[in-house]
Amino acid sequence: MEAFNISPDLLCLQEEGFSFRHTLHKIPESSGAEFKTAAFCQNILKQCGYTITTYEGFTGFIANLQAPSANAPTIAIRADMDALEMPDLTQNEHTSTHQGLAHNCGHDLHMAIALLSALYISKHAQKLTCNVRLIFQMAEEKTHIPGADKMVELGCMNEVDEVYALHNNAALDYGSIEIKEGVMSSYGSIWQLDIKGKAAHSSTPHLGLDALREGVRIVADMDYIISKCINPFHTAVFSCGSFHSGTIANGVADSAILKGSLRAMDKQSDEILKNALKNIESQSAIRGFDSHFSFHSYPAIINHPLCVQKLLKAAKSVLKNHSMITYPCSPMSASEDFSHMINAAPQNKGAMYFLGSGNAQKGICNYLHSNPYYVEDKAILIGAQIWINLIFGNE
């Protein structure tokens, strides 16, 4: 770790931080069902003197540590808890013990960083000039299960002045930082299209309404919308990832269910895409079909300039080689519900950055949601030191 300025006190806690991740990696849980995960994290935080607030019926919780001053501002840090519904193909002593579930988005790393930061901060609480709130969020991965939006509704952002989050990226070497002001992620929606037609024998197609063919037409229409209705200097993506229709070879399908996603890097393009889908609904009705689109959407993460500068200062204090910081970076085309928390902060004060968690020398270079998904444990120390610097003002 010679390339990084890591506090000696934090280095002494290194093995605990690594152990946090290894334990969490072994017990991945699906969105909204992070019971063991939440219990593990709460137990550690209680031992560190944090006050835990839970929400009935939900696994998400917050942990608070008060500064000595009565009028101190509150800084919040978000860590997401859920895993992915896929097998864990890693092969080591902390491979998932929960069949069909894996931390292949690195949320175990996010939690370990938050827990290690919490442990260090609790040992230096007398120096705090701000209150610390750790938000352990359920269900980041699935748009149809309440996640950040529900936690905001339940009060996780009450009395918070600024909110921060990180996301790991094992395609980057540990210690690499990517951050920018403004739009950091796309406006994203998961859509579902339900089409109802009329069944018939394939020898008499004129007596039916072919829902399968209608679905194909609609997907083709959306490709046209992207190419002809979106400003070519703007980025937008339409995808159909699931198409289920028909059960027999010699029949006209009477129904179809399609699922996919929309991504746009600006609000105007996002609205154009959604309106286009609604217009396609009406066009489908003219052809005799009963078609309905439903959406689950994330707003874009828009990093506040002041918060970005605070994160940059915190990161530069850790990294001796500032060339490892990409600023401004390109925004990610994926979406993240952390945007709900930023939007709930006063003056939308909040920011997210990307932390490298790979190690090319060890062959660790994975893309999010790939399998197997290995990370470099040393990223835990770097991420924790950045949070610590942010909380203590880079002292």
Coordinates of C-alpha atoms in Angstrom, one line a residue:
M1 CA 0.0 0.0 0.0
E2 CA 3.0 2.3 -0.5
A3 CA 1.2 4.2 -3.2
F4 CA -1.5 5.3 -0.8
N5 CA -1.7 7.5 2.3
I6 CA -3.5 5.2 4.7
S7 CA -3.8 6.1 8.4
P8 CA -1.7 3.8 10.7
D9 CA -4.8 3.4 12.8
L10 CA -6.8 2.3 9.8
L11 CA -4.1 -0.1 8.7
C12 CA -4.3 -1.8 12.1
L13 CA -8.0 -2.6 11.3
Q14 CA -7.2 -4.0 7.9
E15 CA -7.9 -7.7 8.7
E16 CA -11.3 -6.8 10.3
G17 CA -12.3 -4.9 7.1
F18 CA -11.3 -7.8 4.9
S19 CA -13.1 -10.2 7.2
F20 CA -16.3 -8.1 7.0
R21 CA -16.3 -8.5 3.2
H22 CA -15.5 -12.2 3.3
T23 CA -18.4 -12.9 5.7
L24 CA -20.8 -10.9 3.7
H25 CA -19.7 -12.5 0.5
K26 CA -20.7 -15.9 1.9
I27 CA -24.2 -14.9 2.8
P28 CA -25.6 -13.0 -0.2
E29 CA -29.3 -12.3 -0.1
S30 CA -31.8 -11.2 -2.8
S31 CA -33.4 -7.7 -3.0
G32 CA -35.6 -7.0 -0.1
A33 CA -34.6 -10.2 1.8
E34 CA -31.3 -9.0 3.2
F35 CA -32.1 -10.4 6.7
K36 CA -28.8 -12.0 7.7
T37 CA -26.8 -9.2 6.0
A38 CA -28.6 -6.5 7.9
A39 CA -28.3 -8.4 11.2
F40 CA -24.5 -8.9 10.7
C41 CA -24.0 -5.2 9.9
Q42 CA -26.2 -4.0 12.8
N43 CA -24.3 -6.1 15.2
I44 CA -21.0 -4.6 14.3
L45 CA -22.4 -1.0 14.3
K46 CA -24.0 -1.5 17.7
Q47 CA -20.6 -2.7 19.1
C48 CA -19.1 0.6 17.7
G49 CA -21.7 2.7 19.6
Y50 CA -23.9 3.6 16.7
T51 CA -27.7 4.1 17.2
I52 CA -29.6 1.8 14.9
T53 CA -33.0 2.8 13.4
T54 CA -34.9 0.0 11.6
Y55 CA -38.1 0.2 9.6
E56 CA -40.9 -2.4 10.2
G57 CA -41.3 -4.7 7.2
F58 CA -38.1 -3.7 5.5
T59 CA -34.5 -4.8 5.9
G60 CA -32.9 -1.4 5.2
F61 CA -31.7 0.6 8.3
I62 CA -29.7 3.6 9.3
A63 CA -26.9 3.9 11.9
N64 CA -26.2 7.3 13.5
L65 CA -23.2 8.6 15.5
Q66 CA -23.5 12.1 17.0
A67 CA -20.7 14.7 17.0
P68 CA -19.8 16.4 20.3
S69 CA -21.3 19.6 19.0
A70 CA -25.1 19.9 19.3
N71 CA -25.5 21.9 16.1
A72 CA -23.3 19.8 13.8
P73 CA -24.4 19.0 10.2
T74 CA -25.2 15.4 9.3
I75 CA -23.2 13.6 6.5
A76 CA -24.7 10.4 5.2
I77 CA -23.0 7.5 3.4
R78 CA -25.0 4.9 1.5
A79 CA -24.1 1.2 1.3
D80 CA -26.3 -1.1 -0.7
M81 CA -26.9 -4.6 0.7
D82 CA -28.5 -6.9 -1.9
A83 CA -26.9 -9.5 -4.1
L84 CA -27.7 -10.9 -7.5
E85 CA -29.8 -14.0 -8.3
M86 CA -27.0 -15.9 -10.1
P87 CA -24.6 -18.7 -9.0
D88 CA -21.3 -17.7 -7.4
L89 CA -18.5 -19.1 -9.6
T90 CA -15.7 -17.7 -7.5
Q91 CA -13.5 -20.4 -6.0
N92 CA -12.1 -19.5 -2.6
E93 CA -12.8 -19.9 1.1
H94 CA -15.5 -17.2 1.1
T95 CA -17.6 -18.3 -1.9
S96 CA -21.3 -17.9 -1.5
T97 CA -23.0 -20.5 0.8
H98 CA -26.5 -19.4 -0.5
Q99 CA -27.2 -21.4 -3.7
G100 CA -28.2 -19.2 -6.7
L101 CA -27.1 -15.9 -5.0
A102 CA -23.9 -14.0 -5.4
H103 CA -22.4 -10.6 -4.7
N104 CA -21.4 -10.1 -8.4
C105 CA -22.0 -6.4 -8.2
G106 CA -19.6 -5.9 -5.2
H107 CA -22.1 -4.7 -2.7
D108 CA -20.2 -6.8 -0.1
L109 CA -17.3 -4.5 -0.8
H110 CA -19.5 -1.4 -0.4
M111 CA -20.7 -2.6 3.0
A112 CA -17.2 -3.7 4.2
I113 CA -15.9 -0.2 3.4
A114 CA -18.8 1.4 5.3
L115 CA -18.3 -0.9 8.3
L116 CA -14.5 -0.4 8.4
S117 CA -15.1 3.4 8.2
A118 CA -17.6 3.2 10.9
L119 CA -15.2 1.3 13.2
Y120 CA -12.5 3.8 12.6
I121 CA -14.8 6.8 13.1
S122 CA -16.1 5.4 16.4
K123 CA -12.6 5.3 17.7
H124 CA -12.1 8.9 16.9
A125 CA -15.6 10.2 17.6
Q126 CA -14.4 13.0 20.0
K127 CA -12.9 14.7 16.9
L128 CA -16.1 14.7 14.9
T129 CA -17.4 18.0 13.6
C130 CA -20.4 16.4 11.8
N131 CA -22.9 13.8 12.7
V132 CA -22.4 10.5 10.8
R133 CA -25.3 8.6 9.3
L134 CA -24.7 5.3 7.5
I135 CA -27.6 4.2 5.3
F136 CA -27.7 0.5 4.6
Q137 CA -30.1 0.2 1.7
M138 CA -32.1 -2.8 0.7
A139 CA -33.0 -3.7 -2.9
E140 CA -30.8 -1.6 -5.1
E141 CA -30.8 -4.2 -7.9
K142 CA -34.5 -4.6 -8.6
T143 CA -36.6 -1.7 -9.7
H144 CA -39.9 -3.3 -8.8
I145 CA -38.9 -3.9 -5.2
P146 CA -38.8 -0.8 -3.0
G147 CA -35.2 0.4 -2.4
A148 CA -33.8 3.9 -2.1
D149 CA -37.1 5.5 -2.9
K150 CA -38.8 3.6 -0.1
M151 CA -36.0 4.4 2.4
V152 CA -36.3 8.1 1.6
E153 CA -40.1 7.8 2.2
L154 CA -39.4 6.1 5.5
G155 CA -37.1 9.0 6.6
C156 CA -33.5 7.9 6.0
M157 CA -32.7 11.4 4.6
N158 CA -34.4 13.3 7.5
E159 CA -32.0 15.9 8.9
V160 CA -29.2 14.9 6.4
D161 CA -27.3 17.8 4.9
E162 CA -25.2 15.9 2.3
V163 CA -25.2 12.3 1.1
Y164 CA -22.5 10.2 -0.6
A165 CA -22.1 6.8 -2.1
L166 CA -19.5 4.8 -4.1
H167 CA -19.6 2.0 -6.5
N168 CA -16.8 -0.4 -7.1
N169 CA -15.5 -1.3 -10.6
A170 CA -13.3 -4.3 -10.8
A171 CA -12.5 -3.5 -14.4
L172 CA -10.3 -0.7 -12.9
D173 CA -7.2 -1.3 -10.7
Y174 CA -7.7 -0.7 -7.0
G175 CA -7.1 2.9 -6.1
S176 CA -8.4 4.2 -9.4
I177 CA -11.1 6.9 -9.0
E178 CA -13.7 8.1 -11.5
I179 CA -15.9 11.1 -10.8
K180 CA -17.6 14.0 -12.4
E181 CA -19.9 16.9 -11.7
G182 CA -23.4 16.8 -13.1
V183 CA -25.0 13.8 -14.7
M184 CA -23.2 10.7 -13.4
S185 CA -25.7 8.0 -14.5
S186 CA -28.5 7.6 -17.0
Y187 CA -32.2 8.2 -16.6
G188 CA -33.2 4.5 -16.6
S189 CA -36.4 2.6 -16.8
I190 CA -37.3 -1.1 -16.8
W191 CA -40.4 -1.6 -19.0
Q192 CA -42.9 -4.3 -19.5
L193 CA -45.2 -4.6 -22.4
D194 CA -48.4 -6.8 -22.2
I195 CA -50.1 -7.5 -25.5
K196 CA -53.5 -9.2 -25.8
G197 CA -54.6 -10.4 -29.2
K198 CA -56.8 -13.3 -30.3
A199 CA -55.9 -16.9 -30.7
A200 CA -56.5 -18.8 -34.0
H201 CA -55.1 -21.8 -35.9
S202 CA -52.1 -20.9 -38.0
S203 CA -54.0 -22.1 -41.1
T204 CA -56.6 -19.3 -40.5
P205 CA -54.5 -16.3 -39.3
H206 CA -57.2 -13.9 -40.5
L207 CA -59.4 -15.1 -37.7
G208 CA -56.9 -14.1 -35.0
L209 CA -54.8 -11.2 -33.8
D210 CA -51.1 -12.3 -33.7
A211 CA -49.7 -10.8 -30.5
L212 CA -46.2 -12.2 -31.3
R213 CA -46.0 -10.4 -34.6
E214 CA -47.3 -7.2 -32.9
G215 CA -44.5 -7.4 -30.3
V216 CA -41.9 -7.8 -33.1
R217 CA -43.4 -4.7 -34.8
I218 CA -43.2 -2.6 -31.6
V219 CA -39.6 -3.5 -30.9
A220 CA -38.7 -2.5 -34.5
D221 CA -40.6 0.8 -34.0
M222 CA -38.6 1.6 -31.0
D223 CA -35.3 1.2 -32.9
Y224 CA -36.7 3.7 -35.4
I225 CA -37.5 6.1 -32.5
I226 CA -33.9 5.9 -31.3
S227 CA -32.5 6.6 -34.7
K228 CA -34.9 9.3 -35.9
C229 CA -36.4 11.1 -32.9
I230 CA -33.4 11.4 -30.5
N231 CA -30.8 14.1 -31.1
P232 CA -27.8 12.3 -32.6
F233 CA -25.5 14.2 -30.1
H234 CA -27.5 12.7 -27.2
T235 CA -27.1 9.2 -25.9
A236 CA -30.2 6.9 -25.6
V237 CA -30.5 3.1 -25.6
F238 CA -33.6 0.9 -26.0
S239 CA -33.3 -2.8 -25.3
C240 CA -35.7 -5.8 -25.3
G241 CA -34.2 -8.5 -23.1
S242 CA -37.2 -10.8 -22.7
F243 CA -39.9 -11.8 -25.2
H244 CA -42.5 -14.6 -24.3
S245 CA -45.3 -15.4 -26.6
G246 CA -47.1 -18.5 -27.9
T247 CA -47.0 -22.1 -26.8
I248 CA -47.7 -24.1 -29.9
A249 CA -46.1 -24.3 -33.4
N250 CA -49.4 -24.2 -35.4
G251 CA -51.2 -21.4 -33.5
V252 CA -51.6 -17.7 -33.6
A253 CA -50.4 -16.3 -30.3
D254 CA -53.1 -14.5 -28.3
S255 CA -50.7 -12.8 -25.9
A256 CA -47.1 -11.6 -25.5
I257 CA -45.1 -10.3 -22.6
L258 CA -42.0 -8.3 -23.4
K259 CA -39.5 -6.7 -21.0
G260 CA -36.5 -4.5 -21.5
S261 CA -34.9 -1.2 -20.5
L262 CA -34.6 2.4 -21.6
R263 CA -31.5 4.5 -20.9
A264 CA -31.0 8.2 -21.7
M265 CA -28.4 10.7 -20.5
D266 CA -30.7 13.7 -20.5
K267 CA -34.2 14.3 -19.3
Q268 CA -35.6 15.4 -22.7
S269 CA -34.5 12.1 -24.4
D270 CA -35.9 10.1 -21.5
E271 CA -39.3 11.8 -21.9
I272 CA -39.2 11.3 -25.7
L273 CA -38.7 7.6 -25.3
K274 CA -41.4 7.2 -22.7
N275 CA -43.9 9.2 -24.8
A276 CA -43.0 7.1 -27.8
L277 CA -43.9 3.9 -26.0
K278 CA -47.2 5.4 -24.9
N279 CA -47.9 6.5 -28.5
I280 CA -47.1 3.0 -29.7
E281 CA -49.8 1.7 -27.3
S282 CA -52.4 3.8 -29.1
Q283 CA -51.2 2.7 -32.5
S284 CA -51.4 -0.9 -31.4
A285 CA -55.0 -0.4 -30.3
I286 CA -55.8 0.8 -33.8
R287 CA -54.7 -2.6 -35.1
G288 CA -57.1 -4.2 -32.6
F289 CA -54.7 -5.2 -29.8
D290 CA -54.9 -4.3 -26.2
S291 CA -51.4 -3.3 -25.4
H292 CA -50.1 -1.8 -22.2
F293 CA -46.6 -0.5 -21.1
S294 CA -45.6 -0.2 -17.5
F295 CA -42.4 1.4 -16.2
H296 CA -40.2 1.3 -13.1
S297 CA -37.9 4.3 -13.4
Y298 CA -34.7 5.7 -11.8
P299 CA -33.9 9.4 -12.1
A300 CA -30.3 10.2 -13.1
I301 CA -27.6 10.7 -10.5
I302 CA -26.6 14.4 -10.7
N303 CA -23.5 15.0 -8.7
H304 CA -23.5 18.3 -6.8
P305 CA -20.3 20.4 -7.7
L306 CA -19.5 21.2 -4.0
C307 CA -19.8 17.5 -3.0
V308 CA -17.7 16.4 -5.9
Q309 CA -14.9 18.8 -4.9
K310 CA -15.1 17.5 -1.3
L311 CA -14.7 13.9 -2.6
L312 CA -11.8 14.9 -4.9
K313 CA -10.0 16.5 -1.9
A314 CA -10.6 13.4 0.1
A315 CA -9.4 11.1 -2.7
K316 CA -6.3 13.2 -3.5
S317 CA -5.2 12.9 0.2
V318 CA -5.2 9.1 -0.2
L319 CA -3.7 8.7 -3.6
K320 CA -0.1 9.7 -4.0
N321 CA -0.4 9.3 -7.7
H322 CA -3.2 11.7 -8.8
S323 CA -3.1 10.4 -12.3
M324 CA -5.2 7.5 -10.9
I325 CA -8.1 10.0 -10.6
T326 CA -10.2 10.4 -13.8
Y327 CA -11.9 13.8 -13.5
P328 CA -14.2 14.5 -15.2
C329 CA -15.0 10.9 -16.2
S330 CA -17.6 9.8 -18.6
P331 CA -21.0 9.1 -17.0
M332 CA -22.2 5.5 -16.8
S333 CA -25.0 4.4 -19.1
A334 CA -26.4 2.2 -16.3
S335 CA -28.8 3.6 -13.6
E336 CA -28.7 3.7 -9.8
D337 CA -31.5 4.4 -7.3
F338 CA -29.0 6.4 -5.1
S339 CA -30.4 9.3 -7.2
H340 CA -33.5 9.3 -5.0
M341 CA -31.3 10.1 -2.0
I342 CA -29.5 13.0 -3.7
N343 CA -32.8 14.4 -4.8
A344 CA -34.0 14.3 -1.2
A345 CA -31.0 16.2 0.2
P346 CA -31.1 19.9 0.8
Q347 CA -30.2 21.7 -2.5
N348 CA -29.6 18.1 -3.9
K349 CA -26.2 18.0 -2.2
G350 CA -24.8 14.6 -2.8
A351 CA -22.4 12.7 -5.1
M352 CA -21.3 9.2 -6.1
Y353 CA -17.9 8.1 -7.4
F354 CA -16.4 4.9 -8.8
L355 CA -13.7 3.1 -7.0
G356 CA -11.4 0.7 -8.8
S357 CA -11.5 -2.8 -7.1
G358 CA -9.5 -4.9 -9.6
N359 CA -5.9 -6.0 -9.7
A360 CA -4.5 -6.6 -13.1
Q361 CA -1.4 -8.3 -11.7
K362 CA -3.5 -10.9 -10.0
G363 CA -5.8 -11.2 -13.1
I364 CA -8.7 -9.5 -11.3
C365 CA -10.4 -7.5 -14.0
N366 CA -14.2 -8.1 -14.0
Y367 CA -17.2 -6.2 -15.3
L368 CA -20.1 -5.7 -12.9
H369 CA -22.6 -8.6 -12.9
S370 CA -20.0 -10.9 -14.7
N371 CA -19.2 -14.3 -13.3
P372 CA -17.0 -15.0 -11.5
Y373 CA -16.7 -11.6 -9.9
Y374 CA -13.5 -11.2 -7.9
V375 CA -12.4 -8.0 -6.2
E376 CA -9.1 -6.8 -4.6
D377 CA -9.6 -6.5 -0.8
K378 CA -7.1 -3.7 -0.6
A379 CA -9.8 -1.5 -2.2
I380 CA -11.6 -1.6 1.2
L381 CA -8.8 0.4 2.8
I382 CA -8.8 3.0 0.1
G383 CA -12.5 3.4 0.1
A384 CA -12.6 3.6 3.9
Q385 CA -9.8 6.2 4.0
I386 CA -11.7 8.4 1.5
W387 CA -14.9 8.2 3.6
I388 CA -12.8 9.0 6.7
N389 CA -11.1 11.9 5.0
L390 CA -14.5 13.2 3.9
I391 CA -16.0 13.0 7.4
F392 CA -13.0 14.5 9.2
G393 CA -12.3 17.1 6.6
N394 CA -9.0 15.7 5.4
E395 CA -7.3 16.7 8.6

